[in-house]
Tab-separated table of N, CA and C in Angstrom:
chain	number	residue	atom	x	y	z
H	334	UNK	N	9.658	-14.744	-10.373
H	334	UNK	CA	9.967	-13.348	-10.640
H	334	UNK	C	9.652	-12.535	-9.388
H	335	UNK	N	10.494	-11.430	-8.911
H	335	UNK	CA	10.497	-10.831	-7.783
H	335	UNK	C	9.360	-9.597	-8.110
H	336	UNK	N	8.496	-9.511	-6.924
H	336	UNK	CA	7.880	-8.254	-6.765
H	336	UNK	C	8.377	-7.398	-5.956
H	337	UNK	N	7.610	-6.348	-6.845
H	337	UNK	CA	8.023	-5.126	-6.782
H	337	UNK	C	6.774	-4.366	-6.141
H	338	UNK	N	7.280	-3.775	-4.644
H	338	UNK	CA	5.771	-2.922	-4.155
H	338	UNK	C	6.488	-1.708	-3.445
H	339	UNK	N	5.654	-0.727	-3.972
H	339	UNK	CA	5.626	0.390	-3.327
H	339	UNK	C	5.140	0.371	-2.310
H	340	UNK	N	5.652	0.960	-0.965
H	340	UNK	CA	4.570	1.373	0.534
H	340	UNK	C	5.239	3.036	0.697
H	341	UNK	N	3.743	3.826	0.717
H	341	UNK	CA	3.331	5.077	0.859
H	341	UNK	C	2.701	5.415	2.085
H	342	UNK	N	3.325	5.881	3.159
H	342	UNK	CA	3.026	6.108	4.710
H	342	UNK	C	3.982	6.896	5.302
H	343	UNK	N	2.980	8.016	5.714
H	343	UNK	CA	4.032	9.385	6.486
H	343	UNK	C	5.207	8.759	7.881
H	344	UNK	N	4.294	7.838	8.413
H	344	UNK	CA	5.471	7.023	9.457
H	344	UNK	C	6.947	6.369	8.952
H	345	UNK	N	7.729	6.694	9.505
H	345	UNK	CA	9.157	6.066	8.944
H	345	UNK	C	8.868	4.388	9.481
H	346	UNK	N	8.239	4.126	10.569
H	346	UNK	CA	8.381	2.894	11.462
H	346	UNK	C	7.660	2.025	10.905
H	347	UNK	N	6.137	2.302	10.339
H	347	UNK	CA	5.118	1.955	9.575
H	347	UNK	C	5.967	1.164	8.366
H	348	UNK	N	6.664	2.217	7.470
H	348	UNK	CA	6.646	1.517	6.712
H	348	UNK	C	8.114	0.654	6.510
H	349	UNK	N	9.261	1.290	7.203
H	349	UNK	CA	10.268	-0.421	7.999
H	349	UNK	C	9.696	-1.542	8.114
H	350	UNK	N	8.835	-1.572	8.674
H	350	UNK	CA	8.110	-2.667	9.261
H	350	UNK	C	7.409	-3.030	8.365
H	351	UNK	N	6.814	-2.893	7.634
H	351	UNK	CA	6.115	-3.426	6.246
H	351	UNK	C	7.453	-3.580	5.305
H	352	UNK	N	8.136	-2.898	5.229
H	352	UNK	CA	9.315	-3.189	4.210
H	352	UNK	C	10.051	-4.870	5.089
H	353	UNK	N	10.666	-4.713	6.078
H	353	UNK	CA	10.881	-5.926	6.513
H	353	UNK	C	10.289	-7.178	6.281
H	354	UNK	N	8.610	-7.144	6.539
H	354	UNK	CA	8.270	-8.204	6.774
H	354	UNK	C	8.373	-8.798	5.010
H	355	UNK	N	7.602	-7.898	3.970
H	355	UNK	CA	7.691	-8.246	2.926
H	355	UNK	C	8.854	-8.615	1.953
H	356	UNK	N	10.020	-7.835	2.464
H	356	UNK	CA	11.408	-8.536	2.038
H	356	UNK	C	11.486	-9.684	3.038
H	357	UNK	N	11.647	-9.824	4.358
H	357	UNK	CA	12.209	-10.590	4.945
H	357	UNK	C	11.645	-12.473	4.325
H	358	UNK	N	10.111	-11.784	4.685
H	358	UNK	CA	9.275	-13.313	4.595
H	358	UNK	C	8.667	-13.569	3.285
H	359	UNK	N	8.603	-12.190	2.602
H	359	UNK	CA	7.941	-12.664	1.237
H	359	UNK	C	8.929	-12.641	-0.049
H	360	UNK	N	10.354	-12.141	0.403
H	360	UNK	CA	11.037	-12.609	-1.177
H	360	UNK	C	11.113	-11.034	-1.826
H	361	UNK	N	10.195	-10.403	-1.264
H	361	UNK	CA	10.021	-8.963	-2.235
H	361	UNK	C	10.957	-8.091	-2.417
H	362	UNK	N	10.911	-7.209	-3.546
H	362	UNK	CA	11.512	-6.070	-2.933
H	362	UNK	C	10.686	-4.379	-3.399
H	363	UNK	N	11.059	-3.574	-1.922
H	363	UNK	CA	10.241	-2.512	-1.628
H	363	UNK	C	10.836	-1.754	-1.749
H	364	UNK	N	10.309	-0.641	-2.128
H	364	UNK	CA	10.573	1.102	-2.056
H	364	UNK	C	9.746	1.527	-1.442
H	365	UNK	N	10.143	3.057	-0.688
H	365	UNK	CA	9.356	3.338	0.446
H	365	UNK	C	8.615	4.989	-0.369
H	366	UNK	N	7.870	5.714	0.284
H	366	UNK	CA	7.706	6.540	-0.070
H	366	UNK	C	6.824	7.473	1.061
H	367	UNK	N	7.653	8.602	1.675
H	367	UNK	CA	7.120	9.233	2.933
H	367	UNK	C	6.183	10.232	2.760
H	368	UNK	N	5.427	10.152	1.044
H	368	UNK	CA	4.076	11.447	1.566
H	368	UNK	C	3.503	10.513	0.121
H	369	UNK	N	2.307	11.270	-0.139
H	369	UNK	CA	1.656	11.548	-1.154
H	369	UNK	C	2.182	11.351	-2.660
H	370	UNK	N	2.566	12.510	-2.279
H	370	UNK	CA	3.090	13.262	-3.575
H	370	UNK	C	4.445	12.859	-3.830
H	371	UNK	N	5.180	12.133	-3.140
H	371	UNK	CA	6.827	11.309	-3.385
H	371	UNK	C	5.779	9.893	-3.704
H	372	UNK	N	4.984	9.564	-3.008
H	372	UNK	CA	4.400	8.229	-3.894
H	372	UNK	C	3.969	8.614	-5.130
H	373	UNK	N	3.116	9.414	-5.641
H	373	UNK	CA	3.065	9.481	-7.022
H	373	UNK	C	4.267	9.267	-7.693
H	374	UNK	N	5.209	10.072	-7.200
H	374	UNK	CA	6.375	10.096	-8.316
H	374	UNK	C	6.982	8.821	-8.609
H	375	UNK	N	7.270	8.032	-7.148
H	375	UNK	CA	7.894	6.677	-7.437
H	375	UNK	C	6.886	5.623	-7.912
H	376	UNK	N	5.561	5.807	-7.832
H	376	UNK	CA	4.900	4.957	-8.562
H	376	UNK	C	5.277	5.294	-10.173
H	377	UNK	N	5.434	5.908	-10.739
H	377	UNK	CA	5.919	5.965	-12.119
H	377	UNK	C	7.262	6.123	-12.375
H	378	UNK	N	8.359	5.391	-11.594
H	378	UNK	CA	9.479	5.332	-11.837
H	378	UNK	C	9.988	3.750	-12.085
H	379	UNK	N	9.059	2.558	-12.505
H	379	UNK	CA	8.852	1.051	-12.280
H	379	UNK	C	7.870	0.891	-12.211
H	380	UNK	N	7.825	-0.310	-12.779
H	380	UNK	CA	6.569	-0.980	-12.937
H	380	UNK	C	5.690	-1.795	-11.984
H	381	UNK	N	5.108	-0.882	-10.251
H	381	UNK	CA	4.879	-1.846	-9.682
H	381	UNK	C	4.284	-2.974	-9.527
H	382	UNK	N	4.128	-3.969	-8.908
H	382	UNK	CA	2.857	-4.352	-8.686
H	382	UNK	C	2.435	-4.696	-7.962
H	383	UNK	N	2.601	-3.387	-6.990
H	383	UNK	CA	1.260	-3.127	-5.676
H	383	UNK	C	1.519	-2.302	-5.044
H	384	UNK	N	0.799	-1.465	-4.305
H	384	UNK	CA	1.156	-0.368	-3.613
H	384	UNK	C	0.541	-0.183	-2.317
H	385	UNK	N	1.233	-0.337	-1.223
H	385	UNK	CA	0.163	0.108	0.207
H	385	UNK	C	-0.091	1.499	0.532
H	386	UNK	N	-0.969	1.708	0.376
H	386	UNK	CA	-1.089	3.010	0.898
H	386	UNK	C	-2.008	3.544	1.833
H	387	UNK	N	-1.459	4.547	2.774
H	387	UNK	CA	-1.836	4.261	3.656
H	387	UNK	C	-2.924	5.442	3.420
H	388	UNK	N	-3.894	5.798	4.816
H	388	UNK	CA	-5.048	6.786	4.350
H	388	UNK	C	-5.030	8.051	4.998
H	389	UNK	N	-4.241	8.169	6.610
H	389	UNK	CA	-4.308	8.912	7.148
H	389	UNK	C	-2.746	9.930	6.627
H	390	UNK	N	-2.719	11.011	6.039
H	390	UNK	CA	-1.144	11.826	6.190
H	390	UNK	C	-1.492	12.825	5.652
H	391	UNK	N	-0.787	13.880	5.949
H	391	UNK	CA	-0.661	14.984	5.947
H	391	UNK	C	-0.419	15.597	4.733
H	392	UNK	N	-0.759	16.805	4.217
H	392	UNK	CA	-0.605	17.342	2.909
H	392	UNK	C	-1.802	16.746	1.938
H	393	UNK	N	-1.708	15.584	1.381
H	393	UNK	CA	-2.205	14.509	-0.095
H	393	UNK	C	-2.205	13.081	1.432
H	394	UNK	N	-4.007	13.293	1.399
H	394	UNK	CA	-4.036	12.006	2.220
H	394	UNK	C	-4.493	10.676	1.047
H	395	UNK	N	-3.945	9.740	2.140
H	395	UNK	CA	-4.901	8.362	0.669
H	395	UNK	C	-5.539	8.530	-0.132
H	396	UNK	N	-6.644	9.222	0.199
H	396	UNK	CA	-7.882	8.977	-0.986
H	396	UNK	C	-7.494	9.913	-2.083
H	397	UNK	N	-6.940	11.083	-1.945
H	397	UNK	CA	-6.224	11.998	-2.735
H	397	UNK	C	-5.167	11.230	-3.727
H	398	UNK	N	-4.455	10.742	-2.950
H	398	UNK	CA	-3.400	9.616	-3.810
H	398	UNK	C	-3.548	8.626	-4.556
H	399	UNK	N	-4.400	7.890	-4.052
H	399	UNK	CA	-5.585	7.011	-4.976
H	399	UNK	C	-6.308	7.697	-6.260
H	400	UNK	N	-7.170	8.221	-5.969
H	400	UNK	CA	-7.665	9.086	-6.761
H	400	UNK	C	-6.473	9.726	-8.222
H	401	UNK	N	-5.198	10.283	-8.199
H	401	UNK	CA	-4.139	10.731	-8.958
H	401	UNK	C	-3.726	9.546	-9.662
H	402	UNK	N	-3.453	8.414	-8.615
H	402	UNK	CA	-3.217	7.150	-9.091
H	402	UNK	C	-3.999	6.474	-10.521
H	403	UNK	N	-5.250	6.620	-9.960
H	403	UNK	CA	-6.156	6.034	-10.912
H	403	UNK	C	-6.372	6.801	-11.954
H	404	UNK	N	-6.058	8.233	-12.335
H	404	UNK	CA	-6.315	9.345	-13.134
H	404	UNK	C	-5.297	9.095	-14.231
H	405	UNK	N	-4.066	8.623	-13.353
H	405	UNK	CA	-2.784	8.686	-14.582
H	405	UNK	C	-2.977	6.864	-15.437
H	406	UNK	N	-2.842	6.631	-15.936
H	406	UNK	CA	-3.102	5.888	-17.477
H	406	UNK	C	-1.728	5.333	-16.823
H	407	UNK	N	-0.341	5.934	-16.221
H	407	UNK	CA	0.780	4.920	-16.183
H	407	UNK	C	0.885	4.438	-14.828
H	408	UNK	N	-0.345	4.805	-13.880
H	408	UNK	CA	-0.278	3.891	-12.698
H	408	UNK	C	-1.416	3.502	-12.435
H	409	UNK	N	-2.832	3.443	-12.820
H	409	UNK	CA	-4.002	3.381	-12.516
H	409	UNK	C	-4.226	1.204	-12.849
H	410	UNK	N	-3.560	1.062	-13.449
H	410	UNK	CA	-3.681	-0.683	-12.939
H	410	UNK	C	-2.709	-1.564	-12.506
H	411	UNK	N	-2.288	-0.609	-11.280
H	411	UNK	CA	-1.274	-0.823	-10.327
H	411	UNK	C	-2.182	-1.001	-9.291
H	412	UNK	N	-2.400	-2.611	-8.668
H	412	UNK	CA	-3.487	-3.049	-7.329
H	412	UNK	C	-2.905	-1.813	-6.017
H	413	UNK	N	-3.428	-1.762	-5.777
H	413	UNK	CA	-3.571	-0.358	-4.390
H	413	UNK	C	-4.130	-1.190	-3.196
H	414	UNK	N	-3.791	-1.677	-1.847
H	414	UNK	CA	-4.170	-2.135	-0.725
H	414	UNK	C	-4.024	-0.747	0.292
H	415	UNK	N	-4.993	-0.702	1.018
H	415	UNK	CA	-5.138	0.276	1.660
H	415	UNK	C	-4.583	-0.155	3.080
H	416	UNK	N	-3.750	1.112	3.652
H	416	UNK	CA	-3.839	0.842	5.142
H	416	UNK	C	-4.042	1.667	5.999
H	417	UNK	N	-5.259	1.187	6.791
H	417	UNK	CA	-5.698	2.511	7.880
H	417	UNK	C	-6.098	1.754	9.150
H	418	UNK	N	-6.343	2.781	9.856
H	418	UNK	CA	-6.795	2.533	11.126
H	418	UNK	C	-7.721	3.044	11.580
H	419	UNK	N	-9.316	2.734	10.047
H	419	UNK	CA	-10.323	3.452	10.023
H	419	UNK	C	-10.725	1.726	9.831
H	420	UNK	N	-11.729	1.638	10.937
H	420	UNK	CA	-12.166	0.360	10.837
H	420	UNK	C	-13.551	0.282	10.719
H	421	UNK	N	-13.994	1.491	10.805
H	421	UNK	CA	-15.555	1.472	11.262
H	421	UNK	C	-16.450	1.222	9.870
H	422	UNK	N	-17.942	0.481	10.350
H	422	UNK	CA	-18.405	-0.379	8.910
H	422	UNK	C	-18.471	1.134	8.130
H	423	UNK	N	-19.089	2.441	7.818
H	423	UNK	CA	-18.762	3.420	7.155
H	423	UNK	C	-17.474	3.433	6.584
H	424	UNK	N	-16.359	2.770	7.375
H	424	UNK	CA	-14.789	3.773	6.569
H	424	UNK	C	-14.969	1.807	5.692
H	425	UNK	N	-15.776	1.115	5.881
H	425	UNK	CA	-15.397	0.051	4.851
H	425	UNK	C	-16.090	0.004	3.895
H	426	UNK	N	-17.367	0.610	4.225
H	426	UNK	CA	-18.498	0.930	3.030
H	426	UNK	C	-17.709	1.877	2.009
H	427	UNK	N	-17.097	2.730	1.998
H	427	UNK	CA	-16.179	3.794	1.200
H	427	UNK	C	-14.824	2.914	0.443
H	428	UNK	N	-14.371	2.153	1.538
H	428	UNK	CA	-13.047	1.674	0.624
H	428	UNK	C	-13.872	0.382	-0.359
H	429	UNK	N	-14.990	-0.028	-0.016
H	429	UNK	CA	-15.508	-1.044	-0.901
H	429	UNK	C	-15.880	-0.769	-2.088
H	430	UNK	N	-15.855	1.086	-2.258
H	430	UNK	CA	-16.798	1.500	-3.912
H	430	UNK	C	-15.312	2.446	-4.258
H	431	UNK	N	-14.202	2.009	-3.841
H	431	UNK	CA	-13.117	2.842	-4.182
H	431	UNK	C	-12.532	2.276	-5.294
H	432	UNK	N	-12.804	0.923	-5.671
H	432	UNK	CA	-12.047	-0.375	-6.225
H	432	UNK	C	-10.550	-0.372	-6.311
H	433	UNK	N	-10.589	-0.270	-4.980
H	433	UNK	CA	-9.377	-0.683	-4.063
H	433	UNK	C	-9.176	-2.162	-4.287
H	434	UNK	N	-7.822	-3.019	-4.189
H	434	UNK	CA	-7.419	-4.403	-4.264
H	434	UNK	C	-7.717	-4.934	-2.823
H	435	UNK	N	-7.787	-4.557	-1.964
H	435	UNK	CA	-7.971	-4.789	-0.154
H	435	UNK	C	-7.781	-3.742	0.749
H	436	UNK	N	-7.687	-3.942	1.569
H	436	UNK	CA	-7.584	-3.008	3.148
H	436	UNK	C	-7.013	-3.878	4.158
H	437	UNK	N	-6.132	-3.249	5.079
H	437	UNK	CA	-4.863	-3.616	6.015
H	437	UNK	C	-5.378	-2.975	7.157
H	438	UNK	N	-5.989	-3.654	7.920
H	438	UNK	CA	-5.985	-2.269	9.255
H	438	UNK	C	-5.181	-2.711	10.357
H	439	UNK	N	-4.555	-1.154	10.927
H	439	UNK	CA	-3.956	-1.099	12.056
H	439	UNK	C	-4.151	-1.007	12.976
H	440	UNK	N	-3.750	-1.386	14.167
H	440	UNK	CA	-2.610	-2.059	14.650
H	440	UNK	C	-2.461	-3.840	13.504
H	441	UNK	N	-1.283	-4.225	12.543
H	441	UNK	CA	-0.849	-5.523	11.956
H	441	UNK	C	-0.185	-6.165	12.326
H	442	UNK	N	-0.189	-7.228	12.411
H	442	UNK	CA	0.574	-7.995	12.330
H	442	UNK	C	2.070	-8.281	11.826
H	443	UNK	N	3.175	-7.278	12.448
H	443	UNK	CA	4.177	-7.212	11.362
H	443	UNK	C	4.869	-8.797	10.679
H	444	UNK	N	4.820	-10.232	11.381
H	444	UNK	CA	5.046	-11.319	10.870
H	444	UNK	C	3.932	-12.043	9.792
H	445	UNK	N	2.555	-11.190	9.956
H	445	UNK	CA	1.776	-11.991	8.649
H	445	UNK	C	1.220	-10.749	7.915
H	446	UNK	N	2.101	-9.384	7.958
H	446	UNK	CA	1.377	-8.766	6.927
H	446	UNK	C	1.985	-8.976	5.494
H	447	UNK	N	3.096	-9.878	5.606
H	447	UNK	CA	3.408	-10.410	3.775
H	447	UNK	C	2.069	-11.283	2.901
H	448	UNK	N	1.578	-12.250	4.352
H	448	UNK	CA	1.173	-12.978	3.806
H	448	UNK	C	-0.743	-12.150	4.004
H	449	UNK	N	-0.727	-11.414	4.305
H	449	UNK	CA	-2.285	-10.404	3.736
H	449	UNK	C	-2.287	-9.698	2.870
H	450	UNK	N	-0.772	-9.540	2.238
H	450	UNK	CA	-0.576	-8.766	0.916
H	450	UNK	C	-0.649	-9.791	-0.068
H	451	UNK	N	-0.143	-10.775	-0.305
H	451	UNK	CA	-0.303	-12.060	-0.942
H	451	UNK	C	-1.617	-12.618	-0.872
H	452	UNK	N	-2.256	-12.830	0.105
H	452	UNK	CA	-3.851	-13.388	-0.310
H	452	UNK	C	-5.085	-12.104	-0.949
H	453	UNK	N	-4.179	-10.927	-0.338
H	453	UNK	CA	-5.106	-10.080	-1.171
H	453	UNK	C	-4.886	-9.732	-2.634
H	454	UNK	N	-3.886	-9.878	-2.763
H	454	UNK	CA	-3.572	-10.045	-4.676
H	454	UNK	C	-3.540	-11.425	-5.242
H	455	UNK	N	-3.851	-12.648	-4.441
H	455	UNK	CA	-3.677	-13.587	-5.288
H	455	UNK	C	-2.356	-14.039	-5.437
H	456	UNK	N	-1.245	-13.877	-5.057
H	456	UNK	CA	-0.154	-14.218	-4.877
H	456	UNK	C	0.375	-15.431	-4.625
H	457	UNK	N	0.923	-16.407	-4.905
H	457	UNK	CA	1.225	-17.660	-4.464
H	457	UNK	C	2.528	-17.481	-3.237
H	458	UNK	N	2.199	-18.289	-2.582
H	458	UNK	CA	3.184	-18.098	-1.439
H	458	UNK	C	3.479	-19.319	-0.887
């Protein structure tokens, strides 16, 4: 059965490139979503199951989005992988009590970030 993942990141390039690798190499298929608040909406338009999101953007940053995510009852056990380019042991101490599904940091790997989305959900690949 094909998955279905949302990626939520103000970059258009960011998330091409995550859309590629995960269709190309993992079989998936993605919808994109360029803020916040357009990810909320398409997270409740299907049933995902998984969502990258990223932490740094403008308007409704990650943790804001997360946070809405987990509030609504029709997306809150939808796995959430984070992606930032906050690496420092503080920004991991925070995503560790977020109960977040994982963390992605940038600069990735665009040929093995299918397969860090897959070991972080348990995914067979």
């Amino acid at each position: 059965m094909t998955k279905h993942i949302l990626v939520i990141d103000d970059e258009a390039d960011i998330r091409d490139v995550i859309q590629m690798s995960l269709e190309g190499f993992g079989g998936w298929q993605v919808m994109q979503g360029e803020s916040g608040s357009e990810g909320l909406l398409k997270a409740k338009t299907k049933p995902f199951d998984a969502i990258i999101l990223d932490i740094s953007m403008p308007e409704m940053d990650g943790f804001e989005c997360f946070e809405q995510l987990q509030a609504d009852l029709q997306t809150q056990m939808i796995p959430v992988i984070l992606l930032t380019a906050k690496a420092l042991p503080s920004d991991r101490r925070r995503f560790a009590t977020m109960g977040v599904a994982g963390v992605i940091i940038k600069p990735f790997n665009s040929r093995q970030v299918w397969k860090q989305v897959a070991e972080i959900l348990g995914w067979n690949i």
